[in-house]
mmCIF file with all atom_site columns, C-alpha atoms in Angstrom:
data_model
loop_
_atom_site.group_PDB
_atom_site.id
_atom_site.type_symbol
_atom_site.label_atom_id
_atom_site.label_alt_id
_atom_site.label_comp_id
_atom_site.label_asym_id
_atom_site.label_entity_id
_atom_site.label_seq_id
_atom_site.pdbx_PDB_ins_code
_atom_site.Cartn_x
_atom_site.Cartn_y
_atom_site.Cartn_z
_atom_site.occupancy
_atom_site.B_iso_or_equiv
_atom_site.pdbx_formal_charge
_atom_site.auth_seq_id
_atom_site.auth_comp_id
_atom_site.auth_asym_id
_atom_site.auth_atom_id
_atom_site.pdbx_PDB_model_num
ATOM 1   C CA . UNK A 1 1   ? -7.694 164.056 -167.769 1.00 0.00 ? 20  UNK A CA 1
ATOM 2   C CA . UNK A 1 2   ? -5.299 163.801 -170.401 1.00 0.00 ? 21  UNK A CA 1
ATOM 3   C CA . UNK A 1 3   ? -4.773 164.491 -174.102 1.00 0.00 ? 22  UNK A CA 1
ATOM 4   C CA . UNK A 1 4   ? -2.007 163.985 -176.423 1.00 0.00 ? 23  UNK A CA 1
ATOM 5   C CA . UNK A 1 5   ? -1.470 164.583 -180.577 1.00 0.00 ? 24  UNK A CA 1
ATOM 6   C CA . UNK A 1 6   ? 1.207  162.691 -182.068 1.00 0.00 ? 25  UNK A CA 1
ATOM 7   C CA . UNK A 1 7   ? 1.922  163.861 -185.513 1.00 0.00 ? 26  UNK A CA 1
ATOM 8   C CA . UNK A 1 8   ? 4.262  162.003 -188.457 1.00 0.00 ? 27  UNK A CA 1
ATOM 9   C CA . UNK A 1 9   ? 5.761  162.855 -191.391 1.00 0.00 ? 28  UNK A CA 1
ATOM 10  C CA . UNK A 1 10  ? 8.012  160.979 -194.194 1.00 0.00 ? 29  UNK A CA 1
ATOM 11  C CA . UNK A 1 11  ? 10.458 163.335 -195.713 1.00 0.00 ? 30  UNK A CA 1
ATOM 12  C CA . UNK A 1 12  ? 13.055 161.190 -198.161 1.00 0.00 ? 31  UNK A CA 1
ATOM 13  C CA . UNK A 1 13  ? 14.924 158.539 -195.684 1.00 0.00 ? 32  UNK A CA 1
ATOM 14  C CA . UNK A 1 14  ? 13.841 160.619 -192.462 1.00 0.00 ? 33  UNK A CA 1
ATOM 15  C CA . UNK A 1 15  ? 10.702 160.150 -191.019 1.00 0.00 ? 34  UNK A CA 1
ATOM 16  C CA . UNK A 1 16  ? 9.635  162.843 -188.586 1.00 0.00 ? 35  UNK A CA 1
ATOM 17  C CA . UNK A 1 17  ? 7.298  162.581 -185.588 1.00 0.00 ? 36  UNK A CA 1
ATOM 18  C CA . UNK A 1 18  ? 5.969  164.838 -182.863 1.00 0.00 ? 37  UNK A CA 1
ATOM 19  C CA . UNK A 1 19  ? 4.188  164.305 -179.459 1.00 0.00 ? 38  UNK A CA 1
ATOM 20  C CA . UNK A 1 20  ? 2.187  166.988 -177.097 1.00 0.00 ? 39  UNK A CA 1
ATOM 21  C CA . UNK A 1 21  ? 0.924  165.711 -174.037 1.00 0.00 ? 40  UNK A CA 1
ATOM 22  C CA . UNK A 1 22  ? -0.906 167.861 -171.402 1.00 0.00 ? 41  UNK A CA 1
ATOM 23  C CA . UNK A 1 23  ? -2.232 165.814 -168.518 1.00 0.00 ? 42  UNK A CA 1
ATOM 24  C CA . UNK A 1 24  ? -4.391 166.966 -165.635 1.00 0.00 ? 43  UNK A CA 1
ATOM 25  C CA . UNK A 1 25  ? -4.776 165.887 -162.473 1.00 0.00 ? 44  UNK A CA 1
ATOM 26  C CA . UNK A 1 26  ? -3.351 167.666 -159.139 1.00 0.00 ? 45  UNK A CA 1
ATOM 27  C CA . UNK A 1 27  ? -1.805 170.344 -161.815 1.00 0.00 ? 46  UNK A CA 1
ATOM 28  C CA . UNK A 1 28  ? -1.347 170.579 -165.712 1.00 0.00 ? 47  UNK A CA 1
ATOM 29  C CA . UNK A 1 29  ? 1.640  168.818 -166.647 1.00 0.00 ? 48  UNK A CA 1
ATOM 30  C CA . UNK A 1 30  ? 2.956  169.423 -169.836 1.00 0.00 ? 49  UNK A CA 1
ATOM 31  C CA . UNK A 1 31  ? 5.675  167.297 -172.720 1.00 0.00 ? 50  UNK A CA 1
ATOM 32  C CA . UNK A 1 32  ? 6.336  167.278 -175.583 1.00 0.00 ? 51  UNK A CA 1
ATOM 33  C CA . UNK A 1 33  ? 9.013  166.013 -178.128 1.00 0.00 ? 52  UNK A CA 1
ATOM 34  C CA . UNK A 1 34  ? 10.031 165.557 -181.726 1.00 0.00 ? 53  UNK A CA 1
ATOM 35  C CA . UNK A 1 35  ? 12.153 162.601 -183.026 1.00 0.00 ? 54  UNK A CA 1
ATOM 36  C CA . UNK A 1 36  ? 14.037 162.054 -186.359 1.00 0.00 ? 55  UNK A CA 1
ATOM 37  C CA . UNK A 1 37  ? 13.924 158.558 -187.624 1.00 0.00 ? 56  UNK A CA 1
ATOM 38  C CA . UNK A 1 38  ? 16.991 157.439 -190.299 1.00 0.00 ? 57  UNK A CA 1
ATOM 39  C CA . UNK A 1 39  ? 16.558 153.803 -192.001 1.00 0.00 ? 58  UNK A CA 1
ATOM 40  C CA . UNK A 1 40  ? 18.742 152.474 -194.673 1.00 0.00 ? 59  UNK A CA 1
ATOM 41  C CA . UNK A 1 41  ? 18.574 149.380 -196.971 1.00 0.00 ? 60  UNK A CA 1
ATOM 42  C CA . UNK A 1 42  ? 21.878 147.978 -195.404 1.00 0.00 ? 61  UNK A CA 1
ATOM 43  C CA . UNK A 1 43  ? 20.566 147.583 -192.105 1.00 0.00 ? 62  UNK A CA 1
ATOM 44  C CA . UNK A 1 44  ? 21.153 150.566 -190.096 1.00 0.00 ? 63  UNK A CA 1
ATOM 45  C CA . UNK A 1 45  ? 18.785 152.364 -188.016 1.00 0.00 ? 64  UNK A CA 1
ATOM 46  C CA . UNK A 1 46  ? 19.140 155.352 -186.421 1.00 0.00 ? 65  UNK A CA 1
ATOM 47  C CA . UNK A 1 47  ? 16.424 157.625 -184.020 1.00 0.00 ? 66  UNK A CA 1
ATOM 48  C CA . UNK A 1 48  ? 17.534 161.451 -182.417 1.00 0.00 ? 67  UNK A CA 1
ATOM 49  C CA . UNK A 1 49  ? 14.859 162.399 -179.742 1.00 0.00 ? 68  UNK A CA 1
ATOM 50  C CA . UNK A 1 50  ? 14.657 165.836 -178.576 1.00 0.00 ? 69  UNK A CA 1
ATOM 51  C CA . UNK A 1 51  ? 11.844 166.920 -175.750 1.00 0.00 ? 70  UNK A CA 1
ATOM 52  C CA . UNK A 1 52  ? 10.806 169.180 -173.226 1.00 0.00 ? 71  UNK A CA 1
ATOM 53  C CA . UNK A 1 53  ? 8.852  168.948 -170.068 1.00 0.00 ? 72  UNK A CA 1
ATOM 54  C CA . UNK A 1 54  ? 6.696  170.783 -167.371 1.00 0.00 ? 73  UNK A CA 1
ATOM 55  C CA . UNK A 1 55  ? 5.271  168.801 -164.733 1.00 0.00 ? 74  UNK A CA 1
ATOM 56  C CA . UNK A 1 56  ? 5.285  170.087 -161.009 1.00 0.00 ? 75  UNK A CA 1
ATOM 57  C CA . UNK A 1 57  ? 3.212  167.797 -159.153 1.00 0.00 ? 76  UNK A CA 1
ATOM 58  C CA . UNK A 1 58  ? 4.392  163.730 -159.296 1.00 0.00 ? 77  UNK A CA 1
ATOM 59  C CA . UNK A 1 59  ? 0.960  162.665 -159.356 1.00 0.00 ? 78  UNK A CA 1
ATOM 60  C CA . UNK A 1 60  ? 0.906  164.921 -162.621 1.00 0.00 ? 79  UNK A CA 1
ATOM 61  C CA . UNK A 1 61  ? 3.798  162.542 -164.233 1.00 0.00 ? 80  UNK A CA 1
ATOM 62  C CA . UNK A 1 62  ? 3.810  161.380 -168.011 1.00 0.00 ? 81  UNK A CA 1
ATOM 63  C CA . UNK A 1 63  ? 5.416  158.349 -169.399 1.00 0.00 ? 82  UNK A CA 1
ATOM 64  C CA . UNK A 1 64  ? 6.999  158.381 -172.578 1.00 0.00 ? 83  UNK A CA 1
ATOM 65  C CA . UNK A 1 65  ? 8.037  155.267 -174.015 1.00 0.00 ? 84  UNK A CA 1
ATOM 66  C CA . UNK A 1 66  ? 12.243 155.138 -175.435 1.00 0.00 ? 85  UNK A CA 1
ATOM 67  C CA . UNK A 1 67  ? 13.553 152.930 -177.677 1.00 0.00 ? 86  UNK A CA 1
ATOM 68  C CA . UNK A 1 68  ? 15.964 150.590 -176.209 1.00 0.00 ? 87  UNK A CA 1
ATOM 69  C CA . UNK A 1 69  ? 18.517 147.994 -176.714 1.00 0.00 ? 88  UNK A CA 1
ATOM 70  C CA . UNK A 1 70  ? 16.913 144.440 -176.707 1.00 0.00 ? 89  UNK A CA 1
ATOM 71  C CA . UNK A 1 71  ? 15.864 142.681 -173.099 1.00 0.00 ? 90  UNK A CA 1
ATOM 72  C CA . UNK A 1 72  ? 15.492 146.739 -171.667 1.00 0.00 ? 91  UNK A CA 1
ATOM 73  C CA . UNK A 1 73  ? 11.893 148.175 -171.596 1.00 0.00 ? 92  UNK A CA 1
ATOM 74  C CA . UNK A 1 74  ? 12.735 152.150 -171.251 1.00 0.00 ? 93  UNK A CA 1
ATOM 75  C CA . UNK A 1 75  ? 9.749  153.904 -169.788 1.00 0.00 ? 94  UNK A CA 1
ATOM 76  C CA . UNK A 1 76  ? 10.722 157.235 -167.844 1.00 0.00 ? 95  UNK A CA 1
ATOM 77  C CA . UNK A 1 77  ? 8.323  158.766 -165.356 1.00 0.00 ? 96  UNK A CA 1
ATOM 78  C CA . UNK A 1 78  ? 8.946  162.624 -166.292 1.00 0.00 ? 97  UNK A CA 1
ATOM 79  C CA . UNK A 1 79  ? 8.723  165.212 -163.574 1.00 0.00 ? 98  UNK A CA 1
ATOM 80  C CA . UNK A 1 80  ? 9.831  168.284 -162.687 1.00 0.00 ? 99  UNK A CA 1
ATOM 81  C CA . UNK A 1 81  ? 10.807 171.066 -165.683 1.00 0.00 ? 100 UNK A CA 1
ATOM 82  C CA . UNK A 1 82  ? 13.548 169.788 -167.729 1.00 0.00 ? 101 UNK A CA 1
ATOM 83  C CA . UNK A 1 83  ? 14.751 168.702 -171.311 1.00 0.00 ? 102 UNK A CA 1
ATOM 84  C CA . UNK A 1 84  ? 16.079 165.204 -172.521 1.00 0.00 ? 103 UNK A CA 1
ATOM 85  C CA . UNK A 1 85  ? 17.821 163.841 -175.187 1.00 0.00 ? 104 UNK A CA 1
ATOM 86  C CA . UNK A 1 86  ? 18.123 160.634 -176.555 1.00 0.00 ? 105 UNK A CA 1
ATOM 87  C CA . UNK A 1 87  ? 20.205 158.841 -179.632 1.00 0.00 ? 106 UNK A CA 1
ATOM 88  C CA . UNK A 1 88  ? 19.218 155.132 -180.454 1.00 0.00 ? 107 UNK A CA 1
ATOM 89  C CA . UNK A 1 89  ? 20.678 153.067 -183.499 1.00 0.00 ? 108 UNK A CA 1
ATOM 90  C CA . UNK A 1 90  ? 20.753 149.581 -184.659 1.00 0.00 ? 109 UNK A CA 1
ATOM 91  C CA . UNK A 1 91  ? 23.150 148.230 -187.489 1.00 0.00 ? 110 UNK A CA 1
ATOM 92  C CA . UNK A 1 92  ? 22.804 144.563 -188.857 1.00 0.00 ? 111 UNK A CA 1
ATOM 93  C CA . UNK A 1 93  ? 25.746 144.199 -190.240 1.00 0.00 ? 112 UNK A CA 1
ATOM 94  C CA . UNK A 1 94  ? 25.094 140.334 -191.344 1.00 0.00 ? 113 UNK A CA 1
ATOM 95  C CA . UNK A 1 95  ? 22.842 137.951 -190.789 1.00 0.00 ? 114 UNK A CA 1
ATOM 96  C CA . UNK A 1 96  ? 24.610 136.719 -187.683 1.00 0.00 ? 115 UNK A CA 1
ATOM 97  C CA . UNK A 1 97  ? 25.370 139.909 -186.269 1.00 0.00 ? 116 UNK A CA 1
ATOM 98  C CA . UNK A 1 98  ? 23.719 142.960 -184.843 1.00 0.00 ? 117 UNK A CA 1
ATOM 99  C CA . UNK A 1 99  ? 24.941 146.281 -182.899 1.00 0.00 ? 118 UNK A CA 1
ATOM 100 C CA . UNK A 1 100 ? 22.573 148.529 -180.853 1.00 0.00 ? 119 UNK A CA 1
ATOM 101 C CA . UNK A 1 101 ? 23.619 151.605 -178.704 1.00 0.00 ? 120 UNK A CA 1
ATOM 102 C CA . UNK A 1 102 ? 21.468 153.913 -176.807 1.00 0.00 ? 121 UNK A CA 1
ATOM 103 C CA . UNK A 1 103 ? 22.585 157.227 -175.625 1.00 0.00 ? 122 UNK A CA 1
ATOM 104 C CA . UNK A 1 104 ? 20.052 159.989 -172.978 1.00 0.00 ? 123 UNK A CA 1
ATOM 105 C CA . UNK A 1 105 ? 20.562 162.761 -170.800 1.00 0.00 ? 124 UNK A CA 1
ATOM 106 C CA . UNK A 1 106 ? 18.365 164.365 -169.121 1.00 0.00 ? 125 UNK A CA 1
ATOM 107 C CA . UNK A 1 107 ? 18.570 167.874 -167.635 1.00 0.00 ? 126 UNK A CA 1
ATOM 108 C CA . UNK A 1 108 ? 16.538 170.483 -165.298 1.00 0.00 ? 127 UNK A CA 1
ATOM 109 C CA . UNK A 1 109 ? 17.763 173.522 -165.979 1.00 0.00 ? 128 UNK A CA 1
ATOM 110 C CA . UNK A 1 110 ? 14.018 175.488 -165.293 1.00 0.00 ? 129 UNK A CA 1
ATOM 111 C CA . UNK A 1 111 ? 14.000 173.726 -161.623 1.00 0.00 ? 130 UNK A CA 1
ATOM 112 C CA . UNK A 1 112 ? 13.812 176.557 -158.601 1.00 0.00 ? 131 UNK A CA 1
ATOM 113 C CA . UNK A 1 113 ? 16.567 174.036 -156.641 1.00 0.00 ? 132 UNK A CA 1
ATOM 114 C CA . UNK A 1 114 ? 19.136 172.785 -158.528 1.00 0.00 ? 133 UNK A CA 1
ATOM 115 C CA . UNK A 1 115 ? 18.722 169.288 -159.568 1.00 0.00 ? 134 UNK A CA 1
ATOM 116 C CA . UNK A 1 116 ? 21.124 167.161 -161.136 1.00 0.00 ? 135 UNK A CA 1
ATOM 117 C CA . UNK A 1 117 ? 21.031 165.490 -164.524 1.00 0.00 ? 136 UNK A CA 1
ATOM 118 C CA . UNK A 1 118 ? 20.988 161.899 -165.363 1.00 0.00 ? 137 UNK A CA 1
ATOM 119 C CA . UNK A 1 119 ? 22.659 160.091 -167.996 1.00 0.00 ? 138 UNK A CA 1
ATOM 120 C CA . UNK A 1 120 ? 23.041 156.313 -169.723 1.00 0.00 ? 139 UNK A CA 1
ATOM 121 C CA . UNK A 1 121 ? 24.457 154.656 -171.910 1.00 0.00 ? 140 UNK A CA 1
ATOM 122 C CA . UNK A 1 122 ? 24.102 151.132 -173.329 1.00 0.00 ? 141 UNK A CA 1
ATOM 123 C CA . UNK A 1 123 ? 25.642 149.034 -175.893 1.00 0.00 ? 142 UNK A CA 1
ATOM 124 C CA . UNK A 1 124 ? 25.221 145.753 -176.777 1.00 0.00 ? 143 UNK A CA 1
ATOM 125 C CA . UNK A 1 125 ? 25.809 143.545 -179.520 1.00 0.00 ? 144 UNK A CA 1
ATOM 126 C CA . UNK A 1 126 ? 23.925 140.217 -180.421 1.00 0.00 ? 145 UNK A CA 1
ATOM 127 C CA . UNK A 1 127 ? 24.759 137.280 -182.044 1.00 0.00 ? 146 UNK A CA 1
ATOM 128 C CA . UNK A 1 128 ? 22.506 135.045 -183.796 1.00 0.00 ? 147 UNK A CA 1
ATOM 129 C CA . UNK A 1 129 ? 23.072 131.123 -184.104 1.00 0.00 ? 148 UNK A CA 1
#
């Protein structure tokens, strides 16, 4: 069983949005995360992600889809009790050219044995012909 609320809001140049997911299945596994979305006329995008997780059991695991650089398809299995953070931005800055980075981390800091943290980053920049 599972049920999830995604919520979205336009504020100016920011647009805000909001997930809760509870999912259950061996256990209740819980996530949830808010995200800040930045677009400008000149080309640049730019996406903060924030969330939070609760999930004991792997059968229990959510996905949550992250935005990526192009040709990467970013779709963590979350599990355990952590946080994450990610940072994602594109910039066009002509017609020919166009940067994307992508920044995470994620941390367990509410695990009962230590676990460490994973990061990435990725940059790539694409030319167009």
């Amino acid at each position: 069983t599972d049920a999830r609320v995604d919520l979205l809001a336009d504020v100016g140049l920011l647009q805000i949005s909001s997930r809760f997911n509870a999912l259950i299945c061996k256990d209740v596994g819980l996530l949830g995360y808010v995200e800040v979305q930045y677009k400008t006329a000149s080309g640049l995008k730019a996406y903060l992600r924030q969330g939070i997780f609760r999930i004991d059991n792997w059968d229990d695991r959510i996905y949550a889809y992250e935005r990526d650089v192009p040709g990467c398809y970013n779709s963590p299995a979350f599990y355990g009790r952590g946080v994450w953070t990610s940072f994602y931005t594109s910039w066009k800055q002509s017609r020919l050219c166009r940067l994307y980075f992508r920044a995470g981390y994620t941390a367990y800091p509410f695990m009962k044995e230590k676990k460490p943290g994973k990061a990435e980053l990725r940059l790539q920049t694409v030319f167009s012909f």
